[in-house]
Amino acid sequence: MNKNYEITRTITPGEYMKMREAVGWGLFPLEEAQAGLENSYIWCIRDNGTPIGIGRVIWDHGYVMYIADIIVIPEYQGQGLGRVLMENVMDFIHAQLKPGYRFMVSLCSAKDKQDFYKKFGFVERPNEDVGPGMHQWFTGEEVL
Ligand SMILES: CC(C)(COP(=O)(O)OP(=O)(O)OC[C@H]1O[C@@H](n2cnc3c(N)ncnc32)[C@H](O)[C@@H]1OP(=O)(O)O)[C@@H](O)C(=O)NCCC(=O)NCCS
């Protein structure tokens, strides 16, 4: 990594929202962002202090882990930073394993990003053994 870059284990809700905005992802209230960040393991790559990459893991401390929000802002893509984030995430996961433990680590690939995740051992669903992953968004009604 460039010598001006560092990895921190925190990001503010405002910084996190800017990262999402930079890649065209939906926004939500800062309070909701903060709650999510407080319950995540976070890696934030910073250039002279400014966030340029983020990744996070949500873990129930049993067998279920979920990788979310792997983002490198567009000006910094293609320099190996996505790989740095994923390698930190994968090292973290391996470090949590105890003898005999098994983790199922899931993620939802953004469109056309599945080959990026395959580099780190993830397999696409559906396949001959498992059905597709599924998801649904819920939105709270605005109180006027
Ligand atoms: C996906 C993303 C994180 C990759 O970050 P990046 O810093 O550009 O990736 P890197 O430069 O570290 O690339 C790592 C490797 O993945 C490959 N790669 C990167 N993007 C890829 C893609 N879309 N499809 C296939 N391979 C890809 C690179 O060629 C590189 O391969 P190598 O290490 O074997 O040479 C970045 O494009 C991004 O933030 N996109 C917008 C947000 C997004 O969609 N995130 C994924 C959410 S599920």
Coordinates of N, CA, C and O and ligand atoms in Angstrom, one line a residue:
M1 N 0.8 -1.2 0.0 CA 0.0 0.0 0.0 C 0.9 1.2 0.0 O 1.9 1.3 0.6
N2 N 0.4 2.3 -0.6 CA 1.0 3.6 -0.6 C 1.3 4.0 0.9 O 0.6 3.7 1.8
K3 N 2.5 4.7 1.1 CA 2.9 5.0 2.5 C 2.0 6.0 3.2 O 2.0 6.1 4.4
N4 N 1.2 6.7 2.4 CA 0.2 7.6 3.1 C -1.1 6.9 3.5 O -1.9 7.5 4.2
Y5 N -1.2 5.6 3.2 CA -2.4 4.9 3.5 C -2.3 4.2 4.9 O -1.2 3.7 5.2
E6 N -3.4 4.2 5.6 CA -3.4 3.4 6.8 C -4.7 2.7 7.0 O -5.7 3.1 6.3
I7 N -4.8 1.7 7.8 CA -6.1 1.0 8.0 C -6.5 1.3 9.4 O -5.7 1.0 10.4
T8 N -7.7 1.8 9.6 CA -8.3 2.0 10.9 C -9.4 1.0 11.1 O -10.0 0.5 10.1
R9 N -9.8 0.8 12.4 CA -10.9 -0.2 12.6 C -12.2 0.5 12.9 O -13.1 -0.1 13.4
T10 N -12.2 1.8 12.7 CA -13.5 2.6 12.9 C -13.7 3.5 11.7 O -12.8 3.9 11.0
I11 N -14.9 3.9 11.5 CA -15.3 4.9 10.5 C -16.6 5.6 11.1 O -17.4 5.0 11.8
T12 N -16.7 6.9 10.9 CA -17.9 7.6 11.5 C -19.1 7.3 10.5 O -18.9 7.1 9.3
P13 N -20.3 7.5 11.0 CA -21.4 7.3 10.2 C -21.4 8.2 9.0 O -21.8 7.8 7.9
G14 N -21.0 9.5 9.2 CA -20.9 10.4 8.1 C -19.9 10.0 7.0 O -20.2 10.1 5.8
E15 N -18.8 9.5 7.4 CA -17.8 9.1 6.5 C -18.3 7.8 5.7 O -18.1 7.7 4.5
Y16 N -18.9 7.0 6.5 CA -19.5 5.7 5.9 C -20.5 6.1 4.8 O -20.5 5.5 3.7
M17 N -21.4 7.0 5.1 CA -22.4 7.4 4.1 C -21.7 8.0 2.9 O -22.2 7.8 1.7
K18 N -20.6 8.8 3.0 CA -19.9 9.4 1.9 C -19.4 8.2 1.0 O -19.4 8.3 -0.2
M19 N -18.9 7.2 1.6 CA -18.4 6.0 0.9 C -19.5 5.4 0.1 O -19.3 5.1 -1.1
R20 N -20.6 5.2 0.7 CA -21.8 4.6 0.0 C -22.2 5.5 -1.2 O -22.5 5.0 -2.3
E21 N -22.2 6.8 -0.9 CA -22.7 7.7 -2.0 C -21.7 7.7 -3.1 O -22.1 7.8 -4.3
A22 N -20.4 7.5 -2.8 CA -19.4 7.6 -3.9 C -19.5 6.4 -4.9 O -19.1 6.5 -6.0
V23 N -20.2 5.3 -4.5 CA -20.4 4.2 -5.4 C -21.9 4.1 -5.8 O -22.3 3.1 -6.3
G24 N -22.6 5.1 -5.5 CA -24.0 5.1 -6.0 C -25.0 4.2 -5.2 O -26.0 3.9 -5.7
W25 N -24.6 3.9 -3.9 CA -25.5 3.1 -3.1 C -26.4 3.9 -2.3 O -26.2 5.1 -2.0
G26 N -27.6 3.3 -1.9 CA -28.6 4.0 -1.2 C -28.1 4.5 0.2 O -27.3 3.9 0.8
L27 N -28.8 5.6 0.6 CA -28.4 6.2 1.9 C -29.6 5.9 2.9 O -30.7 5.5 2.5
F28 N -29.3 6.0 4.2 CA -30.3 5.8 5.2 C -29.9 6.7 6.4 O -28.8 7.3 6.4
P29 N -30.7 6.8 7.4 CA -30.4 7.8 8.5 C -29.1 7.5 9.2 O -28.7 6.3 9.4
L30 N -28.4 8.5 9.6 CA -27.1 8.4 10.3 C -27.2 7.5 11.5 O -26.3 6.8 11.9
E31 N -28.4 7.7 12.2 CA -28.6 6.9 13.4 C -28.6 5.4 13.1 O -28.1 4.5 13.8
E32 N -29.2 5.0 12.0 CA -29.2 3.6 11.5 C -27.8 3.2 11.1 O -27.4 2.0 11.5
A33 N -27.1 4.1 10.4 CA -25.7 3.7 10.0 C -24.9 3.5 11.3 O -24.1 2.5 11.4
Q34 N -25.0 4.3 12.3 CA -24.2 4.2 13.5 C -24.5 2.9 14.2 O -23.6 2.2 14.6
A35 N -25.8 2.5 14.3 CA -26.1 1.2 15.0 C -25.4 0.1 14.2 O -24.9 -0.8 14.9
G36 N -25.5 0.1 12.9 CA -24.9 -1.0 12.1 C -23.4 -1.0 12.3 O -22.8 -2.1 12.5
L37 N -22.7 0.1 12.3 CA -21.3 0.2 12.5 C -20.8 -0.3 13.9 O -19.8 -1.0 14.0
E38 N -21.6 0.1 14.9 CA -21.3 -0.3 16.3 C -21.3 -1.9 16.4 O -20.7 -2.4 17.3
N39 N -22.1 -2.5 15.6 CA -22.2 -4.0 15.7 C -21.5 -4.7 14.6 O -21.8 -5.8 14.2
S40 N -20.4 -4.1 14.0 CA -19.6 -4.7 12.9 C -18.2 -4.7 13.3 O -17.7 -3.8 14.1
Y41 N -17.4 -5.5 12.6 CA -16.0 -5.4 12.6 C -15.6 -4.7 11.3 O -16.1 -5.0 10.2
I42 N -14.8 -3.6 11.5 CA -14.7 -2.7 10.3 C -13.2 -2.5 10.0 O -12.3 -2.5 10.9
W43 N -12.9 -2.4 8.7 CA -11.6 -2.0 8.2 C -11.8 -0.8 7.3 O -12.6 -0.9 6.3
C44 N -11.1 0.2 7.6 CA -11.2 1.5 6.7 C -9.8 1.9 6.3 O -9.0 2.1 7.1
I45 N -9.6 1.9 5.0 CA -8.4 2.3 4.4 C -8.5 3.9 4.3 O -9.5 4.3 3.7
R46 N -7.5 4.6 4.8 CA -7.5 6.0 4.7 C -6.2 6.5 4.0 O -5.2 6.0 4.2
D47 N -6.4 7.6 3.2 CA -5.3 8.3 2.5 C -5.2 9.6 3.2 O -6.1 10.5 3.1
N48 N -4.1 9.8 3.9 CA -3.9 11.0 4.8 C -5.2 11.3 5.6 O -5.6 12.4 5.7
G49 N -5.7 10.2 6.2 CA -6.9 10.4 7.1 C -8.2 10.3 6.4 O -9.2 10.0 7.1
T50 N -8.3 10.4 5.1 CA -9.6 10.4 4.4 C -10.0 9.0 4.0 O -9.2 8.3 3.3
P51 N -11.2 8.5 4.3 CA -11.6 7.1 3.9 C -11.6 7.0 2.4 O -12.2 7.8 1.7
I52 N -11.0 5.9 1.9 CA -11.0 5.6 0.5 C -11.4 4.1 0.3 O -11.8 3.8 -0.9
G53 N -11.5 3.4 1.3 CA -12.0 2.0 1.2 C -12.5 1.5 2.5 O -12.1 1.9 3.6
I54 N -13.5 0.7 2.5 CA -14.1 0.1 3.7 C -14.6 -1.3 3.4 O -14.9 -1.7 2.3
G55 N -14.5 -2.1 4.5 CA -15.1 -3.4 4.5 C -15.6 -3.7 5.9 O -15.1 -3.2 6.8
R56 N -16.7 -4.5 6.0 CA -17.1 -4.9 7.3 C -17.7 -6.3 7.4 O -18.1 -6.8 6.4
V57 N -17.6 -6.8 8.6 CA -18.1 -8.2 8.9 C -19.1 -8.1 10.0 O -18.8 -7.4 11.0
I58 N -20.2 -8.7 9.8 CA -21.2 -8.9 10.9 C -21.2 -10.4 11.3 O -21.3 -11.2 10.4
W59 N -21.0 -10.6 12.6 CA -20.9 -12.0 13.1 C -21.7 -12.2 14.3 O -21.8 -11.4 15.2
D60 N -22.5 -13.3 14.3 CA -23.3 -13.6 15.5 C -22.5 -14.4 16.6 O -23.1 -14.7 17.6
H61 N -21.3 -14.5 16.4 CA -20.4 -15.2 17.3 C -20.6 -16.7 17.4 O -20.1 -17.4 18.3
G62 N -21.5 -17.2 16.5 CA -21.7 -18.6 16.3 C -21.1 -18.9 14.9 O -20.1 -18.3 14.5
Y63 N -21.9 -19.6 14.1 CA -21.4 -20.0 12.8 C -21.7 -19.1 11.7 O -21.2 -19.2 10.6
V64 N -22.5 -18.0 12.0 CA -23.0 -17.2 10.9 C -22.2 -15.9 10.8 O -22.1 -15.1 11.8
M65 N -21.6 -15.7 9.6 CA -20.9 -14.4 9.4 C -21.4 -13.8 8.1 O -21.7 -14.6 7.1
Y66 N -21.4 -12.5 8.0 CA -21.8 -11.8 6.8 C -20.8 -10.7 6.4 O -20.4 -10.0 7.3
I67 N -20.4 -10.7 5.2 CA -19.5 -9.6 4.7 C -20.3 -8.6 4.0 O -21.1 -8.9 3.1
A68 N -20.2 -7.3 4.4 CA -21.0 -6.2 3.9 C -20.1 -5.0 3.5 O -19.0 -4.8 4.0
D69 N -20.6 -4.2 2.6 CA -20.0 -2.9 2.3 C -18.5 -3.0 2.0 O -17.7 -2.3 2.6
I70 N -18.1 -3.8 1.0 CA -16.8 -3.8 0.5 C -16.8 -2.7 -0.6 O -17.4 -2.8 -1.6
I71 N -16.1 -1.6 -0.2 CA -16.2 -0.4 -1.1 C -14.8 0.2 -1.3 O -14.1 0.4 -0.2
V72 N -14.4 0.4 -2.5 CA -13.2 1.3 -2.8 C -13.7 2.4 -3.6 O -14.4 2.2 -4.6
I73 N -13.5 3.7 -3.2 CA -14.1 4.8 -4.0 C -13.5 4.8 -5.4 O -12.3 4.4 -5.6
P74 N -14.2 5.2 -6.4 CA -13.8 5.0 -7.8 C -12.4 5.5 -8.1 O -11.7 4.8 -8.8
E75 N -12.0 6.7 -7.6 CA -10.7 7.2 -8.0 C -9.5 6.3 -7.5 O -8.4 6.4 -8.0
Y76 N -9.8 5.4 -6.6 CA -8.8 4.5 -6.0 C -8.9 3.0 -6.4 O -8.2 2.2 -5.9
Q77 N -9.9 2.8 -7.2 CA -10.1 1.4 -7.7 C -9.0 0.9 -8.6 O -8.3 1.7 -9.2
G78 N -8.8 -0.4 -8.6 CA -7.8 -1.0 -9.6 C -6.4 -0.8 -9.1 O -5.4 -1.1 -9.8
Q79 N -6.2 -0.5 -7.8 CA -4.8 -0.4 -7.2 C -4.5 -1.5 -6.2 O -3.6 -1.4 -5.5
G80 N -5.4 -2.5 -6.1 CA -5.2 -3.6 -5.1 C -5.8 -3.3 -3.8 O -5.6 -4.1 -2.9
L81 N -6.6 -2.2 -3.6 CA -7.1 -1.9 -2.3 C -8.3 -2.8 -1.9 O -8.4 -3.2 -0.7
G82 N -9.1 -3.2 -2.9 CA -10.2 -4.2 -2.6 C -9.6 -5.5 -2.2 O -10.1 -6.1 -1.2
R83 N -8.4 -5.9 -2.7 CA -7.8 -7.1 -2.3 C -7.3 -6.9 -0.9 O -7.4 -7.8 0.0
V84 N -6.7 -5.8 -0.5 CA -6.2 -5.5 0.8 C -7.4 -5.7 1.8 O -7.3 -6.3 2.9
L85 N -8.5 -5.1 1.5 CA -9.7 -5.2 2.4 C -10.1 -6.6 2.6 O -10.3 -7.1 3.7
M86 N -10.2 -7.4 1.5 CA -10.7 -8.8 1.6 C -9.6 -9.6 2.3 O -10.0 -10.5 3.0
E87 N -8.4 -9.3 2.1 CA -7.3 -10.1 2.8 C -7.4 -9.9 4.3 O -7.3 -10.8 5.1
N88 N -7.7 -8.6 4.7 CA -7.9 -8.4 6.1 C -9.1 -9.1 6.7 O -9.1 -9.7 7.8
V89 N -10.2 -9.1 5.9 CA -11.4 -9.8 6.3 C -11.2 -11.3 6.4 O -11.5 -11.9 7.4
M90 N -10.5 -11.9 5.4 CA -10.2 -13.3 5.4 C -9.3 -13.7 6.6 O -9.5 -14.7 7.3
D91 N -8.3 -12.9 6.9 CA -7.4 -13.1 8.0 C -8.2 -13.1 9.3 O -8.0 -13.9 10.2
F92 N -9.1 -12.1 9.5 CA -9.9 -12.0 10.7 C -10.8 -13.3 10.8 O -10.8 -13.9 11.9
I93 N -11.4 -13.7 9.8 CA -12.2 -14.9 9.8 C -11.4 -16.1 10.3 O -11.8 -16.8 11.2
H94 N -10.3 -16.3 9.6 CA -9.5 -17.5 10.0 C -9.0 -17.4 11.5 O -9.0 -18.4 12.2
A95 N -8.8 -16.2 12.0 CA -8.3 -16.0 13.3 C -9.4 -16.4 14.4 O -9.0 -16.6 15.5
Q96 N -10.6 -16.3 14.0 CA -11.7 -16.6 14.9 C -12.0 -18.1 15.0 O -12.7 -18.5 16.0
L97 N -11.5 -18.9 14.1 CA -11.8 -20.3 14.1 C -11.1 -21.0 15.3 O -9.9 -20.8 15.5
K98 N -11.9 -21.8 16.0 CA -11.3 -22.7 17.0 C -11.4 -24.1 16.5 O -12.2 -24.4 15.6
P99 N -10.6 -25.1 17.1 CA -10.6 -26.4 16.6 C -12.1 -27.0 16.5 O -12.8 -26.9 17.4
G100 N -12.4 -27.5 15.3 CA -13.7 -28.1 15.0 C -14.8 -27.1 14.7 O -15.9 -27.5 14.3
Y101 N -14.5 -25.8 14.9 CA -15.6 -24.8 14.5 C -15.7 -24.7 13.0 O -14.8 -25.0 12.2
R102 N -17.0 -24.3 12.6 CA -17.2 -24.1 11.2 C -18.0 -22.8 11.1 O -18.9 -22.5 11.9
F103 N -17.6 -22.0 10.1 CA -18.4 -20.7 9.8 C -19.0 -20.8 8.4 O -18.3 -21.2 7.5
M104 N -20.2 -20.3 8.3 CA -20.7 -20.1 7.0 C -20.7 -18.6 6.7 O -21.4 -17.8 7.4
V105 N -19.8 -18.2 5.8 CA -19.6 -16.7 5.5 C -20.4 -16.4 4.2 O -20.1 -17.0 3.2
S106 N -21.3 -15.5 4.3 CA -22.1 -15.1 3.2 C -21.9 -13.7 2.7 O -21.4 -12.9 3.5
L107 N -22.3 -13.4 1.5 CA -22.2 -12.0 1.0 C -23.2 -11.9 -0.1 O -23.5 -12.9 -0.8
C108 N -23.7 -10.7 -0.4 CA -24.4 -10.5 -1.6 C -23.6 -9.7 -2.6 O -23.3 -8.5 -2.3
S109 N -23.2 -10.3 -3.7 CA -22.3 -9.6 -4.7 C -23.1 -8.5 -5.4 O -24.3 -8.8 -5.7
A110 N -22.5 -7.4 -5.6 CA -23.1 -6.4 -6.4 C -23.0 -6.9 -7.9 O -22.3 -7.9 -8.2
K111 N -23.8 -6.3 -8.8 CA -23.8 -6.8 -10.2 C -22.4 -6.8 -10.7 O -21.6 -5.8 -10.6
D112 N -22.0 -7.9 -11.3 CA -20.7 -8.1 -12.0 C -19.5 -8.1 -11.1 O -18.4 -7.9 -11.6
K113 N -19.7 -8.2 -9.8 CA -18.6 -8.3 -8.9 C -18.3 -9.7 -8.4 O -17.3 -9.9 -7.6
Q114 N -19.0 -10.7 -8.9 CA -18.9 -12.0 -8.4 C -17.5 -12.6 -8.6 O -16.9 -13.3 -7.8
D115 N -16.8 -12.2 -9.8 CA -15.5 -12.7 -10.0 C -14.4 -12.2 -9.1 O -13.4 -12.8 -8.8
F116 N -14.7 -10.9 -8.6 CA -13.8 -10.4 -7.6 C -13.9 -11.3 -6.3 O -12.8 -11.7 -5.8
Y117 N -15.0 -11.6 -5.9 CA -15.2 -12.5 -4.7 C -14.7 -13.9 -4.9 O -14.2 -14.5 -3.9
K118 N -14.8 -14.4 -6.1 CA -14.3 -15.8 -6.4 C -12.8 -15.9 -6.1 O -12.3 -16.9 -5.7
K119 N -12.1 -14.8 -6.2 CA -10.7 -14.8 -6.0 C -10.4 -15.1 -4.5 O -9.2 -15.5 -4.2
F120 N -11.4 -14.9 -3.7 CA -11.1 -15.2 -2.2 C -11.9 -16.5 -1.8 O -12.1 -16.7 -0.6
G121 N -12.3 -17.3 -2.7 CA -12.8 -18.6 -2.4 C -14.4 -18.7 -2.3 O -14.9 -19.8 -2.1
F122 N -15.1 -17.6 -2.6 CA -16.5 -17.6 -2.5 C -17.1 -18.3 -3.8 O -16.5 -18.1 -4.9
V123 N -18.2 -19.0 -3.7 CA -18.8 -19.7 -4.8 C -20.2 -19.1 -5.0 O -20.9 -18.6 -4.1
E124 N -20.6 -19.0 -6.3 CA -21.9 -18.5 -6.7 C -23.0 -19.5 -6.3 O -22.8 -20.7 -6.4
R125 N -24.2 -18.9 -5.9 CA -25.4 -19.6 -5.8 C -26.3 -19.2 -6.9 O -26.2 -18.0 -7.3
P126 N -27.2 -20.0 -7.4 CA -27.4 -21.4 -7.1 C -26.3 -22.2 -7.7 O -25.7 -21.8 -8.7
N127 N -26.1 -23.4 -7.2 CA -25.2 -24.4 -7.9 C -25.9 -25.8 -7.6 O -27.0 -25.9 -7.1
E128 N -25.2 -26.8 -8.0 CA -25.9 -28.1 -7.9 C -26.2 -28.6 -6.5 O -27.1 -29.4 -6.3
D129 N -25.6 -27.9 -5.5 CA -25.9 -28.3 -4.1 C -26.9 -27.4 -3.4 O -27.5 -27.8 -2.5
V130 N -26.9 -26.1 -3.8 CA -27.7 -25.2 -3.0 C -28.5 -24.3 -3.9 O -28.2 -24.1 -5.1
G131 N -29.6 -23.7 -3.4 CA -30.5 -22.8 -4.1 C -29.9 -21.4 -4.1 O -28.8 -21.2 -3.6
P132 N -30.6 -20.5 -4.7 CA -30.1 -19.1 -4.8 C -30.1 -18.4 -3.4 O -31.0 -18.8 -2.6
G133 N -29.3 -17.4 -3.2 CA -29.5 -16.5 -2.1 C -30.7 -15.7 -2.3 O -31.0 -15.4 -3.5
M134 N -31.3 -15.2 -1.3 CA -32.5 -14.3 -1.5 C -32.4 -13.2 -0.5 O -31.8 -13.3 0.5
H135 N -33.0 -12.0 -0.9 CA -33.1 -10.9 0.0 C -34.3 -10.1 -0.3 O -35.0 -10.3 -1.3
Q136 N -34.7 -9.3 0.7 CA -35.8 -8.3 0.6 C -35.5 -7.1 1.3 O -35.0 -7.2 2.4
W137 N -35.8 -5.9 0.8 CA -35.6 -4.7 1.5 C -36.9 -4.3 2.2 O -38.0 -4.5 1.6
F138 N -36.8 -3.7 3.3 CA -38.0 -3.2 4.1 C -37.7 -1.7 4.3 O -36.6 -1.3 4.6
T139 N -38.7 -0.8 4.2 CA -38.6 0.6 4.4 C -39.6 1.1 5.4 O -40.8 0.8 5.2
G140 N -39.1 1.8 6.5 CA -40.1 2.3 7.4 C -40.8 3.5 6.9 O -40.2 4.3 6.0
E141 N -42.1 3.7 7.2 CA -42.8 4.8 6.7 C -42.3 6.1 7.4 O -42.0 6.1 8.6
E142 N -42.3 7.2 6.7 CA -41.9 8.5 7.2 C -43.0 9.0 8.2 O -44.2 8.8 7.8
V143 N -42.7 9.5 9.3 CA -43.7 10.1 10.2 C -43.7 11.6 9.9 O -42.7 12.3 10.1
L144 N -44.9 12.0 9.4 CA -45.0 13.4 9.0 C -45.4 14.3 10.2 O -46.0 13.9 11.1
Ligands
LIG1 C1 -15.3 -4.4 -6.1 C2 -14.3 -3.4 -5.6 C3 -14.3 -3.4 -4.1 C4 -12.9 -3.9 -6.1 O1 -11.9 -3.0 -5.5 P1 -10.6 -2.7 -6.3 O2 -9.7 -1.9 -5.3 O3 -10.8 -2.0 -7.6 O4 -10.0 -4.1 -6.6 P2 -8.5 -4.6 -6.6 O5 -7.7 -3.6 -7.4 O6 -8.0 -4.8 -5.2 O7 -8.6 -5.9 -7.4 C5 -8.3 -7.2 -6.7 C6 -8.5 -8.2 -7.7 O8 -9.8 -8.4 -8.1 C7 -9.9 -8.2 -9.5 N1 -11.2 -7.5 -9.7 C8 -11.5 -6.2 -9.3 N2 -12.8 -5.9 -9.7 C9 -13.2 -7.0 -10.4 C10 -14.5 -7.3 -11.0 N3 -15.5 -6.4 -11.0 N4 -14.6 -8.5 -11.6 C11 -13.6 -9.4 -11.5 N5 -12.4 -9.2 -11.0 C12 -12.2 -8.0 -10.4 C13 -8.7 -7.4 -10.0 O9 -8.4 -7.7 -11.3 C14 -7.7 -8.0 -9.0 O10 -7.2 -9.2 -9.4 P3 -5.7 -9.7 -9.0 O11 -5.4 -9.3 -7.6 O12 -5.8 -11.2 -9.1 O13 -4.8 -9.1 -10.0 C15 -14.5 -2.0 -6.2 O14 -14.6 -2.1 -7.6 C16 -15.7 -1.3 -5.7 O15 -15.7 -0.7 -4.6 N6 -16.8 -1.2 -6.5 C17 -18.0 -0.5 -6.1 C18 -18.7 -1.1 -4.9 C19 -19.0 -2.5 -5.1 O16 -19.7 -2.9 -6.0 N7 -18.5 -3.3 -4.1 C20 -18.8 -4.8 -4.1 C21 -20.0 -4.9 -3.2 S1 -20.7 -6.5 -3.2

